[in-house]
Amino acid sequence: MPTKIKKPFYKRVWFWILVVIVIFLAIGANGSKTNNSTSSKVQTSKTKSKPKYAEVNKDLAKALKKDQSYANDDPTNFGYAKYIESIKYTGGSDITVNVNGAFKDVDNDVKTDVMNQTQNLAKMVLLNDKKISDDNAGEGLVVLVNNGGNSIGTSKALNHKEYSWD
């Protein structure tokens, strides 16, 4: 009786099916790890950028509140603060100033004076917090003026102490 010759292990079909399944499982498991680490990096960078200016914005709010407390007693120097709801540093030499409804009723010269005094307050805080240089302060800040979420004015590109009013 002839003896049956066994096929080598690597020539059997079930062996190759098993190898393919193991490879797919390894790739699938590794691929999901890569995806998770990428998405967690994106989440981390988002959460880190959010509080990036939190401290300076807190300082701006504190300084504005202080000036607002003096506005009634010394309107010549602090009256501008009656029109300002908030000042937010947005990076570089840019700020967003939210004003109240009374601001829209004053003439453009008063608006310009109010924004220049607001810039002075913001420059003082930003210099103190080392967010801008002396040169940036001298040139002025890029200002976006909002009322109720709508843009009503911006500082001009060539002279940040002059404004375009909508």
PDB file of C-alpha atoms in Angstrom:
ATOM      1  CA  MET A   1       0.000   0.000   0.000  1.00  0.00           C
ATOM      2  CA  PRO A   2       1.363   3.313  -0.987  1.00  0.00           C
ATOM      3  CA  THR A   3       1.928   5.772   1.818  1.00  0.00           C
ATOM      4  CA  LYS A   4       0.280   9.100   1.600  1.00  0.00           C
ATOM      5  CA  ILE A   5       2.682  11.993   1.322  1.00  0.00           C
ATOM      6  CA  LYS A   6       1.650  14.936   3.422  1.00  0.00           C
ATOM      7  CA  LYS A   7       1.739  18.395   1.882  1.00  0.00           C
ATOM      8  CA  PRO A   8       4.046  20.835   3.583  1.00  0.00           C
ATOM      9  CA  PHE A   9       2.334  23.109   6.083  1.00  0.00           C
ATOM     10  CA  TYR A  10       2.667  26.275   3.981  1.00  0.00           C
ATOM     11  CA  LYS A  11       1.004  24.598   0.944  1.00  0.00           C
ATOM     12  CA  ARG A  12      -2.322  23.971   2.627  1.00  0.00           C
ATOM     13  CA  VAL A  13      -5.292  26.224   1.762  1.00  0.00           C
ATOM     14  CA  TRP A  14      -6.522  26.715   5.320  1.00  0.00           C
ATOM     15  CA  PHE A  15      -3.070  27.996   6.312  1.00  0.00           C
ATOM     16  CA  TRP A  16      -3.205  30.799   3.738  1.00  0.00           C
ATOM     17  CA  ILE A  17      -6.776  31.683   4.639  1.00  0.00           C
ATOM     18  CA  LEU A  18      -5.685  32.014   8.261  1.00  0.00           C
ATOM     19  CA  VAL A  19      -2.670  34.181   7.280  1.00  0.00           C
ATOM     20  CA  VAL A  20      -4.880  36.542   5.250  1.00  0.00           C
ATOM     21  CA  ILE A  21      -7.372  36.878   8.121  1.00  0.00           C
ATOM     22  CA  VAL A  22      -4.579  37.641  10.615  1.00  0.00           C
ATOM     23  CA  ILE A  23      -3.115  40.285   8.279  1.00  0.00           C
ATOM     24  CA  PHE A  24      -6.509  41.980   7.833  1.00  0.00           C
ATOM     25  CA  LEU A  25      -7.092  41.973  11.581  1.00  0.00           C
ATOM     26  CA  ALA A  26      -3.663  43.487  12.218  1.00  0.00           C
ATOM     27  CA  ILE A  27      -4.169  46.214   9.610  1.00  0.00           C
ATOM     28  CA  GLY A  28      -7.666  46.966  10.876  1.00  0.00           C
ATOM     29  CA  ALA A  29      -6.539  47.218  14.490  1.00  0.00           C
ATOM     30  CA  ASN A  30      -3.557  49.401  13.589  1.00  0.00           C
ATOM     31  CA  GLY A  31      -5.653  51.640  11.323  1.00  0.00           C
ATOM     32  CA  SER A  32      -8.170  52.401  14.071  1.00  0.00           C
ATOM     33  CA  LYS A  33      -5.345  53.326  16.466  1.00  0.00           C
ATOM     34  CA  THR A  34      -3.933  55.768  13.933  1.00  0.00           C
ATOM     35  CA  ASN A  35      -7.359  57.331  13.420  1.00  0.00           C
ATOM     36  CA  ASN A  36      -7.970  57.747  17.136  1.00  0.00           C
ATOM     37  CA  SER A  37      -4.605  59.330  17.778  1.00  0.00           C
ATOM     38  CA  THR A  38      -5.119  61.763  14.903  1.00  0.00           C
ATOM     39  CA  SER A  39      -8.556  62.793  16.109  1.00  0.00           C
ATOM     40  CA  SER A  40      -7.313  63.180  19.674  1.00  0.00           C
ATOM     41  CA  LYS A  41      -4.486  65.420  18.408  1.00  0.00           C
ATOM     42  CA  VAL A  42      -7.037  67.562  16.584  1.00  0.00           C
ATOM     43  CA  GLN A  43      -9.199  67.749  19.700  1.00  0.00           C
ATOM     44  CA  THR A  44      -6.209  68.647  21.845  1.00  0.00           C
ATOM     45  CA  SER A  45      -5.155  71.451  19.534  1.00  0.00           C
ATOM     46  CA  LYS A  46      -8.698  72.834  19.524  1.00  0.00           C
ATOM     47  CA  THR A  47      -8.914  72.844  23.291  1.00  0.00           C
ATOM     48  CA  LYS A  48      -5.476  74.403  23.633  1.00  0.00           C
ATOM     49  CA  SER A  49      -6.236  77.245  21.208  1.00  0.00           C
ATOM     50  CA  LYS A  50      -9.493  78.163  22.910  1.00  0.00           C
ATOM     51  CA  PRO A  51      -7.994  79.385  26.191  1.00  0.00           C
ATOM     52  CA  LYS A  52      -5.018  80.858  24.333  1.00  0.00           C
ATOM     53  CA  TYR A  53      -6.168  84.439  24.948  1.00  0.00           C
ATOM     54  CA  ALA A  54      -8.371  83.775  27.975  1.00  0.00           C
ATOM     55  CA  GLU A  55      -5.999  85.466  30.419  1.00  0.00           C
ATOM     56  CA  VAL A  56      -5.487  88.619  28.344  1.00  0.00           C
ATOM     57  CA  ASN A  57      -9.239  88.840  27.665  1.00  0.00           C
ATOM     58  CA  LYS A  58      -9.840  88.580  31.396  1.00  0.00           C
ATOM     59  CA  ASP A  59      -7.368  91.444  31.921  1.00  0.00           C
ATOM     60  CA  LEU A  60      -9.117  93.520  29.231  1.00  0.00           C
ATOM     61  CA  ALA A  61     -12.500  92.942  30.897  1.00  0.00           C
ATOM     62  CA  LYS A  62     -11.083  93.920  34.289  1.00  0.00           C
ATOM     63  CA  ALA A  63      -9.514  97.136  32.932  1.00  0.00           C
ATOM     64  CA  LEU A  64     -12.723  98.056  31.085  1.00  0.00           C
ATOM     65  CA  LYS A  65     -14.815  97.474  34.194  1.00  0.00           C
ATOM     66  CA  LYS A  66     -12.476  99.729  36.162  1.00  0.00           C
ATOM     67  CA  ASP A  67     -12.790 102.520  33.565  1.00  0.00           C
ATOM     68  CA  GLN A  68     -16.573 102.075  33.491  1.00  0.00           C
ATOM     69  CA  SER A  69     -16.672 102.585  37.254  1.00  0.00           C
ATOM     70  CA  TYR A  70     -15.014 106.011  36.765  1.00  0.00           C
ATOM     71  CA  ALA A  71     -17.154 107.039  33.762  1.00  0.00           C
ATOM     72  CA  ASN A  72     -19.806 108.987  35.709  1.00  0.00           C
ATOM     73  CA  ASP A  73     -17.346 110.822  37.976  1.00  0.00           C
ATOM     74  CA  ASP A  74     -14.828 111.719  35.248  1.00  0.00           C
ATOM     75  CA  PRO A  75     -16.593 111.648  31.854  1.00  0.00           C
ATOM     76  CA  THR A  76     -13.793 113.579  30.125  1.00  0.00           C
ATOM     77  CA  ASN A  77     -11.287 110.767  30.664  1.00  0.00           C
ATOM     78  CA  PHE A  78     -13.524 107.730  31.111  1.00  0.00           C
ATOM     79  CA  GLY A  79     -16.832 108.610  29.407  1.00  0.00           C
ATOM     80  CA  TYR A  80     -15.893 106.450  26.421  1.00  0.00           C
ATOM     81  CA  ALA A  81     -16.383 103.354  28.594  1.00  0.00           C
ATOM     82  CA  LYS A  82     -20.153 103.971  28.762  1.00  0.00           C
ATOM     83  CA  TYR A  83     -20.410 102.873  25.120  1.00  0.00           C
ATOM     84  CA  ILE A  84     -18.278  99.728  25.401  1.00  0.00           C
ATOM     85  CA  GLU A  85     -19.770  96.355  26.335  1.00  0.00           C
ATOM     86  CA  SER A  86     -16.626  94.255  25.864  1.00  0.00           C
ATOM     87  CA  ILE A  87     -13.162  94.148  24.323  1.00  0.00           C
ATOM     88  CA  LYS A  88     -11.788  90.869  23.011  1.00  0.00           C
ATOM     89  CA  TYR A  89      -8.220  90.216  21.878  1.00  0.00           C
ATOM     90  CA  THR A  90      -8.253  87.975  18.791  1.00  0.00           C
ATOM     91  CA  GLY A  91      -4.519  87.625  18.141  1.00  0.00           C
ATOM     92  CA  GLY A  92      -1.706  89.594  16.539  1.00  0.00           C
ATOM     93  CA  SER A  93      -2.632  93.241  16.983  1.00  0.00           C
ATOM     94  CA  ASP A  94      -6.380  92.641  16.473  1.00  0.00           C
ATOM     95  CA  ILE A  95      -9.227  93.358  18.869  1.00  0.00           C
ATOM     96  CA  THR A  96     -12.999  93.145  18.598  1.00  0.00           C
ATOM     97  CA  VAL A  97     -14.960  95.811  20.462  1.00  0.00           C
ATOM     98  CA  ASN A  98     -18.641  95.254  21.215  1.00  0.00           C
ATOM     99  CA  VAL A  99     -20.552  98.497  21.728  1.00  0.00           C
ATOM    100  CA  ASN A 100     -24.035  99.239  23.024  1.00  0.00           C
ATOM    101  CA  GLY A 101     -26.918 100.772  21.066  1.00  0.00           C
ATOM    102  CA  ALA A 102     -26.171 104.324  22.253  1.00  0.00           C
ATOM    103  CA  PHE A 103     -22.899 104.221  20.305  1.00  0.00           C
ATOM    104  CA  LYS A 104     -24.785 104.130  17.005  1.00  0.00           C
ATOM    105  CA  ASP A 105     -26.540 107.422  17.847  1.00  0.00           C
ATOM    106  CA  VAL A 106     -23.391 109.563  18.236  1.00  0.00           C
ATOM    107  CA  ASP A 107     -21.614 111.274  15.339  1.00  0.00           C
ATOM    108  CA  ASN A 108     -18.527 109.810  13.670  1.00  0.00           C
ATOM    109  CA  ASP A 109     -16.073 112.129  15.460  1.00  0.00           C
ATOM    110  CA  VAL A 110     -17.304 110.903  18.850  1.00  0.00           C
ATOM    111  CA  LYS A 111     -17.179 107.292  17.628  1.00  0.00           C
ATOM    112  CA  THR A 112     -13.560 107.804  16.563  1.00  0.00           C
ATOM    113  CA  ASP A 113     -12.650 109.346  19.938  1.00  0.00           C
ATOM    114  CA  VAL A 114     -14.344 106.469  21.777  1.00  0.00           C
ATOM    115  CA  MET A 115     -12.487 103.857  19.705  1.00  0.00           C
ATOM    116  CA  ASN A 116      -9.135 105.623  20.118  1.00  0.00           C
ATOM    117  CA  GLN A 117      -9.590 105.673  23.900  1.00  0.00           C
ATOM    118  CA  THR A 118     -10.629 102.018  23.745  1.00  0.00           C
ATOM    119  CA  GLN A 119      -7.478 101.274  21.742  1.00  0.00           C
ATOM    120  CA  ASN A 120      -5.378 103.050  24.372  1.00  0.00           C
ATOM    121  CA  LEU A 121      -6.857 100.874  27.106  1.00  0.00           C
ATOM    122  CA  ALA A 122      -6.354  97.709  25.043  1.00  0.00           C
ATOM    123  CA  LYS A 123      -2.776  98.668  24.094  1.00  0.00           C
ATOM    124  CA  MET A 124      -1.913  99.210  27.750  1.00  0.00           C
ATOM    125  CA  VAL A 125      -3.210  95.744  28.675  1.00  0.00           C
ATOM    126  CA  LEU A 126      -1.681  94.012  25.632  1.00  0.00           C
ATOM    127  CA  LEU A 127       1.720  95.618  26.248  1.00  0.00           C
ATOM    128  CA  ASN A 128       1.553  94.646  29.907  1.00  0.00           C
ATOM    129  CA  ASP A 129       0.663  91.042  28.957  1.00  0.00           C
ATOM    130  CA  LYS A 130       3.415  91.056  26.288  1.00  0.00           C
ATOM    131  CA  LYS A 131       0.986  90.308  23.445  1.00  0.00           C
ATOM    132  CA  ILE A 132       2.148  93.243  21.301  1.00  0.00           C
ATOM    133  CA  SER A 133       5.401  95.157  20.894  1.00  0.00           C
ATOM    134  CA  ASP A 134       5.977  98.881  21.365  1.00  0.00           C
ATOM    135  CA  ASP A 135       6.041  99.204  17.561  1.00  0.00           C
ATOM    136  CA  ASN A 136       2.607  97.553  17.278  1.00  0.00           C
ATOM    137  CA  ALA A 137       1.276  99.855  19.957  1.00  0.00           C
ATOM    138  CA  GLY A 138       2.598 102.904  18.108  1.00  0.00           C
ATOM    139  CA  GLU A 139       0.941 101.834  14.858  1.00  0.00           C
ATOM    140  CA  GLY A 140      -2.346 101.158  16.617  1.00  0.00           C
ATOM    141  CA  LEU A 141      -4.505  98.071  16.783  1.00  0.00           C
ATOM    142  CA  VAL A 142      -6.687  96.568  14.092  1.00  0.00           C
ATOM    143  CA  VAL A 143     -10.172  97.159  15.482  1.00  0.00           C
ATOM    144  CA  LEU A 144     -13.456  95.528  14.504  1.00  0.00           C
ATOM    145  CA  VAL A 145     -16.473  97.270  16.048  1.00  0.00           C
ATOM    146  CA  ASN A 146     -19.652  95.222  16.560  1.00  0.00           C
ATOM    147  CA  ASN A 147     -23.115  96.028  17.834  1.00  0.00           C
ATOM    148  CA  GLY A 148     -25.450  93.137  18.519  1.00  0.00           C
ATOM    149  CA  GLY A 149     -23.303  90.766  16.475  1.00  0.00           C
ATOM    150  CA  ASN A 150     -23.254  93.072  13.429  1.00  0.00           C
ATOM    151  CA  SER A 151     -20.125  94.840  12.229  1.00  0.00           C
ATOM    152  CA  ILE A 152     -20.614  98.613  12.331  1.00  0.00           C
ATOM    153  CA  GLY A 153     -17.038  99.781  11.847  1.00  0.00           C
ATOM    154  CA  THR A 154     -13.383  98.917  11.373  1.00  0.00           C
ATOM    155  CA  SER A 155     -10.062 100.676  11.704  1.00  0.00           C
ATOM    156  CA  LYS A 156      -8.506 101.646   8.380  1.00  0.00           C
ATOM    157  CA  ALA A 157      -5.688  99.530   6.977  1.00  0.00           C
ATOM    158  CA  LEU A 158      -3.122 102.309   6.561  1.00  0.00           C
ATOM    159  CA  ASN A 159      -3.990 104.234   9.728  1.00  0.00           C
ATOM    160  CA  HIS A 160      -5.478 102.189  12.569  1.00  0.00           C
ATOM    161  CA  LYS A 161      -6.489 105.359  14.414  1.00  0.00           C
ATOM    162  CA  GLU A 162      -8.995 106.252  11.695  1.00  0.00           C
ATOM    163  CA  TYR A 163     -12.181 104.279  11.136  1.00  0.00           C
ATOM    164  CA  SER A 164     -14.700 103.365   8.475  1.00  0.00           C
ATOM    165  CA  TRP A 165     -18.234 103.438   9.881  1.00  0.00           C
ATOM    166  CA  ASP A 166     -21.121 101.498   8.342  1.00  0.00           C
TER     167      ASP A 166
END
